[in-house]
């Protein structure tokens, strides 16, 4: 067969079937979805899916799927944010911020983005304002948010607080509500953090988090260390081990290498690729080869998409009327739609 049909789960909880020519690049599928959604600032987004053992899979897998017999398995892809912008206000279009909001709402529902009661209530109130507009007693009554889902373990107390806040937002437009949502969400400690299970050198269970600023280390849900990208000299993996070489500190003479044990070789390679992608996207002006020696012990993988700097330059040239779009109410009645998937 020359063509295959892949079902795509969209943030609006509908299914889009796209035909992708065999042997074409996976980015072509991302481009098709963005075109369907009328998204021009597409570099922040990607596709996720789960492989047979429900582990995350990452960059380049679509290219493999589209050139192998495995494509005839029931792969289900979901459209999602790949790179979380540190400052969403710098996005050019409201429609881009809208889809970022949908992703963050999904992250909160799934528990990937933990929030306090106060934050759940605040973000929930902005969601209601964006979807329903100004509070109107005749239209909304006294129990109008019970169909919304703001938190994994939602309580009546939370819903009442959301309604209390929402009633103060008279005159706030949907775009303004979403901007307020994002300005608060970006301050959360787990905003945009891609977590990976690992063990440290002593065999203690930890989580490694990759984000715009670098690599984070968590133990028992508490961050115990942080390595900013400028501090990391090299990243590598060998079998199921993942290594980072650290630049010497102010009072240190030598570089140091820190190793972590991942569940298997695929998990180590996956983490390695996610690090490459995030480092290139957020730190480099263009996706040129990283400094000599930065990437070792790995495949020939290189992130070839646009960097954040290039994306911002392109966004500044967008010259079209603000696209009209309907804000979805389909998050109601439903909990998280996300697959346990990784980006491609």
Coordinates of C-alpha atoms in Angstrom, one line a residue:
X1 CA 0.0 0.0 0.0
X2 CA 1.3 3.5 -0.9
X3 CA -0.9 5.3 1.6
X4 CA -2.0 4.7 5.2
X5 CA -4.7 6.3 7.2
X6 CA -3.7 7.4 10.8
X7 CA -6.3 8.5 13.3
X8 CA -5.4 11.7 15.1
X9 CA -6.9 12.7 18.4
X10 CA -7.2 16.5 18.6
X11 CA -7.3 18.7 21.7
X12 CA -11.0 19.3 20.9
X13 CA -11.6 15.6 21.5
X14 CA -12.6 14.8 17.9
X15 CA -10.8 12.4 15.6
X16 CA -9.1 13.5 12.4
X17 CA -8.1 10.9 9.8
X18 CA -5.2 11.9 7.7
X19 CA -3.6 10.0 4.8
X20 CA 0.1 10.1 4.9
X21 CA 2.2 8.8 2.0
X22 CA 4.4 6.0 2.9
X23 CA 8.1 6.9 3.4
X24 CA 7.2 10.6 3.9
X25 CA 8.5 12.4 7.0
X26 CA 6.5 12.5 10.2
X27 CA 6.7 16.3 10.2
X28 CA 4.3 16.2 7.2
X29 CA 1.6 14.7 9.5
X30 CA 2.2 17.4 12.1
X31 CA 1.9 20.0 9.3
X32 CA -1.4 18.5 8.1
X33 CA -2.9 18.7 11.6
X34 CA -1.8 22.3 12.1
X35 CA -3.3 23.2 8.7
X36 CA -6.5 21.5 9.8
X37 CA -6.5 23.6 13.0
X38 CA -5.5 26.8 11.3
X39 CA -2.3 27.0 13.4
X40 CA 0.6 29.0 12.0
X41 CA 2.8 28.9 15.1
X42 CA 3.2 25.2 14.7
X43 CA 6.7 24.6 16.0
X44 CA 5.5 24.4 19.6
X45 CA 3.4 21.4 18.8
X46 CA 3.8 17.7 17.9
X47 CA 2.2 14.3 18.1
X48 CA 2.2 11.7 20.8
X49 CA 1.4 8.1 20.9
X50 CA 2.0 5.0 23.0
X51 CA 3.9 2.0 21.7
X52 CA 3.0 -1.7 22.5
X53 CA 4.3 -1.6 26.1
X54 CA 2.8 1.8 26.8
X55 CA 6.2 3.4 27.1
X56 CA 6.7 6.9 25.7
X57 CA 8.2 7.0 22.2
X58 CA 9.9 10.1 20.8
X59 CA 11.4 11.8 17.8
X60 CA 11.7 10.1 14.5
X61 CA 9.3 7.2 15.2
X62 CA 6.7 8.4 12.7
X63 CA 9.3 8.1 9.9
X64 CA 9.9 4.6 11.0
X65 CA 6.2 3.7 11.3
X66 CA 5.6 5.1 7.8
X67 CA 8.3 2.9 6.3
X68 CA 7.6 -0.4 8.0
X69 CA 4.9 -3.0 8.3
X70 CA 4.2 -1.8 11.8
X71 CA 2.1 1.0 10.4
X72 CA -0.7 -1.4 10.0
X73 CA -1.1 -1.7 13.7
X74 CA -3.8 0.4 15.3
X75 CA -1.5 3.4 16.1
X76 CA -3.5 6.3 17.7
X77 CA -1.8 9.7 17.6
X78 CA -2.7 12.7 19.7
X79 CA -1.9 16.3 18.9
X80 CA -0.2 18.0 21.8
X81 CA 2.2 20.7 22.9
X82 CA 5.8 19.6 22.4
X83 CA 7.7 22.8 23.6
X84 CA 6.0 24.8 26.3
X85 CA 6.8 28.5 25.7
X86 CA 8.3 30.1 28.9
X87 CA 6.5 33.3 28.1
X88 CA 3.1 32.6 26.4
X89 CA 2.5 36.3 26.0
X90 CA 5.2 36.3 23.3
X91 CA 3.0 34.0 21.1
X92 CA 1.5 36.1 18.3
X93 CA -1.9 34.6 17.8
X94 CA -4.8 33.9 20.2
X95 CA -5.5 30.6 18.6
X96 CA -2.0 29.4 19.5
X97 CA -2.6 30.4 23.2
X98 CA -6.0 28.7 23.1
X99 CA -4.5 25.3 22.2
X100 CA -1.8 25.8 24.8
X101 CA -4.6 26.3 27.3
X102 CA -6.2 23.1 26.3
X103 CA -3.0 21.2 26.8
X104 CA -2.4 22.7 30.2
X105 CA -6.0 21.9 31.3
X106 CA -5.3 18.3 30.2
X107 CA -2.0 18.3 32.1
X108 CA -3.8 19.5 35.3
X109 CA -6.5 16.8 34.9
X110 CA -4.0 14.0 34.4
X111 CA -1.9 15.1 37.4
X112 CA 1.1 16.0 35.2
X113 CA 0.8 19.6 36.3
X114 CA 0.1 19.6 40.1
X115 CA -1.8 22.6 41.5
X116 CA -2.9 23.8 44.8
X117 CA -6.6 24.3 45.6
X118 CA -6.2 28.1 45.1
X119 CA -4.5 27.7 41.7
X120 CA -7.1 25.1 40.5
X121 CA -9.8 27.6 41.4
X122 CA -8.1 30.5 39.8
X123 CA -7.3 28.7 36.5
X124 CA -10.8 27.1 36.5
X125 CA -12.4 30.5 36.8
X126 CA -10.5 31.8 33.8
X127 CA -11.5 28.6 31.8
X128 CA -15.2 29.3 32.6
X129 CA -14.9 32.9 31.6
X130 CA -13.2 31.9 28.3
X131 CA -15.9 29.4 27.5
X132 CA -19.1 30.9 28.9
X133 CA -18.3 34.6 29.0
X134 CA -19.7 37.0 31.7
X135 CA -21.7 35.5 34.5
X136 CA -25.5 35.9 34.0
X137 CA -27.8 34.6 36.7
X138 CA -30.7 34.0 34.2
X139 CA -28.5 32.0 31.8
X140 CA -26.3 30.2 34.2
X141 CA -28.2 29.7 37.4
X142 CA -26.5 28.7 40.6
X143 CA -24.8 25.4 39.7
X144 CA -23.3 26.1 36.2
X145 CA -19.8 24.8 36.6
X146 CA -20.5 21.2 37.8
X147 CA -20.1 19.8 34.3
X148 CA -16.6 21.3 34.0
X149 CA -13.5 19.3 35.1
X150 CA -10.8 21.4 36.7
X151 CA -9.0 19.0 38.9
X152 CA -8.4 15.2 39.2
X153 CA -10.3 15.1 42.5
X154 CA -12.8 17.8 42.0
X155 CA -14.9 18.9 45.0
X156 CA -18.0 21.0 45.5
X157 CA -15.9 23.4 47.5
X158 CA -13.7 24.0 44.4
X159 CA -16.6 24.5 42.1
X160 CA -18.1 27.1 44.5
X161 CA -14.8 29.0 44.6
X162 CA -14.5 28.9 40.8
X163 CA -18.0 30.4 40.5
X164 CA -17.2 33.1 43.1
X165 CA -14.1 34.2 41.2
X166 CA -15.8 34.0 37.8
X167 CA -18.5 36.4 38.8
X168 CA -15.9 39.1 39.1
X169 CA -14.7 39.0 35.5
X170 CA -17.4 41.0 33.8
X171 CA -16.1 42.4 30.5
X172 CA -13.1 40.1 30.3
X173 CA -12.8 38.7 26.7
X174 CA -12.1 35.0 26.1
X175 CA -8.6 35.9 24.8
X176 CA -7.9 38.0 28.0
X177 CA -9.1 35.1 30.2
X178 CA -6.8 32.7 28.4
X179 CA -3.9 35.1 28.7
X180 CA -4.6 35.4 32.5
X181 CA -4.8 31.6 32.6
X182 CA -1.4 31.2 31.0
X183 CA 0.3 34.0 33.0
X184 CA -0.6 32.0 36.1
X185 CA 0.0 28.5 34.7
X186 CA 3.6 29.3 33.5
X187 CA 4.6 30.0 37.2
X188 CA 3.8 26.5 38.3
X189 CA 6.9 24.5 39.1
X190 CA 6.0 21.6 36.8
X191 CA 5.0 23.8 33.8
X192 CA 6.5 22.3 30.7
X193 CA 8.5 19.6 32.5
X194 CA 8.8 16.3 30.6
X195 CA 9.4 13.6 33.3
X196 CA 11.3 10.3 32.9
X197 CA 11.6 7.5 35.5
X198 CA 15.2 6.7 36.5
X199 CA 17.5 5.7 39.3
X200 CA 20.5 7.5 40.7
X201 CA 24.0 6.0 41.2
X202 CA 22.8 4.6 44.6
X203 CA 19.8 2.9 43.0
X204 CA 17.3 5.3 44.5
X205 CA 14.2 6.0 42.4
X206 CA 14.1 9.5 41.0
X207 CA 12.5 11.4 38.1
X208 CA 14.5 13.3 35.5
X209 CA 12.7 16.3 34.1
X210 CA 13.5 18.0 30.9
X211 CA 12.4 21.6 30.3
X212 CA 13.2 24.8 28.6
X213 CA 15.9 25.7 31.1
X214 CA 17.7 22.4 31.5
X215 CA 17.5 19.1 33.4
X216 CA 15.8 18.8 36.7
X217 CA 16.1 16.0 39.3
X218 CA 13.2 14.9 41.5
X219 CA 12.9 12.6 44.4
X220 CA 9.6 11.9 46.1
X221 CA 8.1 14.7 44.1
X222 CA 10.6 17.3 45.4
X223 CA 13.2 18.9 43.2
X224 CA 16.6 18.1 44.6
X225 CA 18.9 19.4 41.8
X226 CA 18.9 21.4 38.7
X227 CA 21.4 21.5 35.8
X228 CA 20.9 24.5 33.5
X229 CA 21.8 23.9 29.8
X230 CA 24.9 26.2 30.0
X231 CA 26.2 24.1 32.8
X232 CA 25.9 20.8 30.8
X233 CA 29.0 20.1 28.6
X234 CA 28.0 16.7 27.2
X235 CA 25.0 14.4 27.2
X236 CA 25.3 10.7 26.3
X237 CA 23.7 7.3 26.7
X238 CA 25.0 3.8 26.6
X239 CA 22.6 0.9 26.9
X240 CA 20.2 1.8 29.7
X241 CA 22.6 4.4 31.2
X242 CA 22.2 8.2 30.7
X243 CA 25.1 10.5 31.4
X244 CA 25.7 14.3 31.7
X245 CA 29.1 15.9 32.0
X246 CA 28.9 19.0 34.1
X247 CA 31.0 22.2 33.8
X248 CA 33.2 22.7 36.9
X249 CA 31.8 25.2 39.5
X250 CA 33.4 28.4 40.7
X251 CA 35.6 26.6 43.2
X252 CA 36.0 23.3 41.3
X253 CA 38.9 22.4 39.0
X254 CA 37.6 19.5 37.1
X255 CA 34.5 18.5 35.1
X256 CA 32.3 15.8 36.6
X257 CA 30.1 13.2 35.0
X258 CA 26.8 12.1 36.6
X259 CA 25.1 8.9 35.5
X260 CA 21.6 7.7 35.8
X261 CA 20.0 4.3 35.2
X262 CA 16.9 4.2 33.0
X263 CA 14.4 1.3 32.7
X264 CA 15.9 0.1 29.4
X265 CA 17.9 1.2 26.4
X266 CA 14.9 2.7 24.6
X267 CA 14.1 4.9 27.6
X268 CA 17.7 6.1 27.8
X269 CA 17.7 7.0 24.1
X270 CA 14.3 8.6 24.4
X271 CA 15.6 10.9 27.2
X272 CA 18.7 11.7 25.2
X273 CA 16.6 12.8 22.2
X274 CA 14.2 14.9 24.3
X275 CA 17.3 16.7 25.8
X276 CA 18.7 17.3 22.3
X277 CA 15.4 18.7 21.1
X278 CA 14.8 21.0 24.1
X279 CA 18.4 22.2 24.1
X280 CA 18.3 23.0 20.4
X281 CA 14.9 24.6 20.4
X282 CA 15.3 26.8 23.5
X283 CA 19.1 27.5 23.5
X284 CA 20.2 27.8 19.9
X285 CA 19.5 30.5 17.3
X286 CA 19.3 27.9 14.5
X287 CA 19.5 24.1 14.6
X288 CA 23.2 23.9 13.8
X289 CA 25.3 21.0 15.1
X290 CA 25.8 21.5 18.8
X291 CA 29.3 22.3 20.2
X292 CA 31.8 19.5 19.5
X293 CA 31.4 16.7 22.0
X294 CA 28.1 17.8 23.3
X295 CA 26.4 14.8 21.8
X296 CA 28.2 11.5 22.1
X297 CA 27.4 7.8 22.5
X298 CA 24.2 8.2 20.4
X299 CA 22.8 7.9 17.0
X300 CA 23.0 10.5 14.2
X301 CA 19.8 12.1 15.5
X302 CA 19.6 15.9 15.2
X303 CA 16.7 18.2 15.9
X304 CA 16.0 19.7 12.4
X305 CA 12.9 21.8 13.2
X306 CA 12.9 25.6 13.8
X307 CA 14.3 26.9 17.1
X308 CA 12.3 29.2 19.3
X309 CA 14.3 32.1 18.0
X310 CA 13.4 31.3 14.5
X311 CA 9.8 30.6 15.4
X312 CA 9.5 34.1 17.0
X313 CA 11.0 35.7 13.9
X314 CA 8.5 33.9 11.7
X315 CA 5.6 34.7 14.0
X316 CA 6.5 38.4 13.8
X317 CA 5.8 38.2 10.0
X318 CA 2.3 36.7 10.4
X319 CA 0.0 39.1 8.5
X320 CA -3.5 37.8 8.5
X321 CA -6.7 38.8 10.3
X322 CA -7.1 37.1 13.6
X323 CA -8.6 33.7 12.7
X324 CA -12.1 32.9 13.9
X325 CA -12.4 29.8 16.0
X326 CA -14.9 28.3 18.4
X327 CA -13.7 27.6 21.9
X328 CA -14.5 24.0 22.8
X329 CA -16.8 23.0 25.6
X330 CA -15.9 19.4 25.1
X331 CA -13.7 19.3 28.2
X332 CA -16.9 19.0 30.2
X333 CA -18.0 15.6 31.3
X334 CA -14.6 14.2 30.5
X335 CA -11.4 13.6 32.3
X336 CA -8.0 13.6 30.6
X337 CA -7.9 12.6 27.0
X338 CA -4.1 12.2 26.9
X339 CA -2.3 9.1 25.9
X340 CA 0.8 8.2 27.7
X341 CA 2.7 9.3 24.7
X342 CA 5.9 11.0 23.8
X343 CA 6.6 13.6 21.2
X344 CA 7.6 13.1 17.7

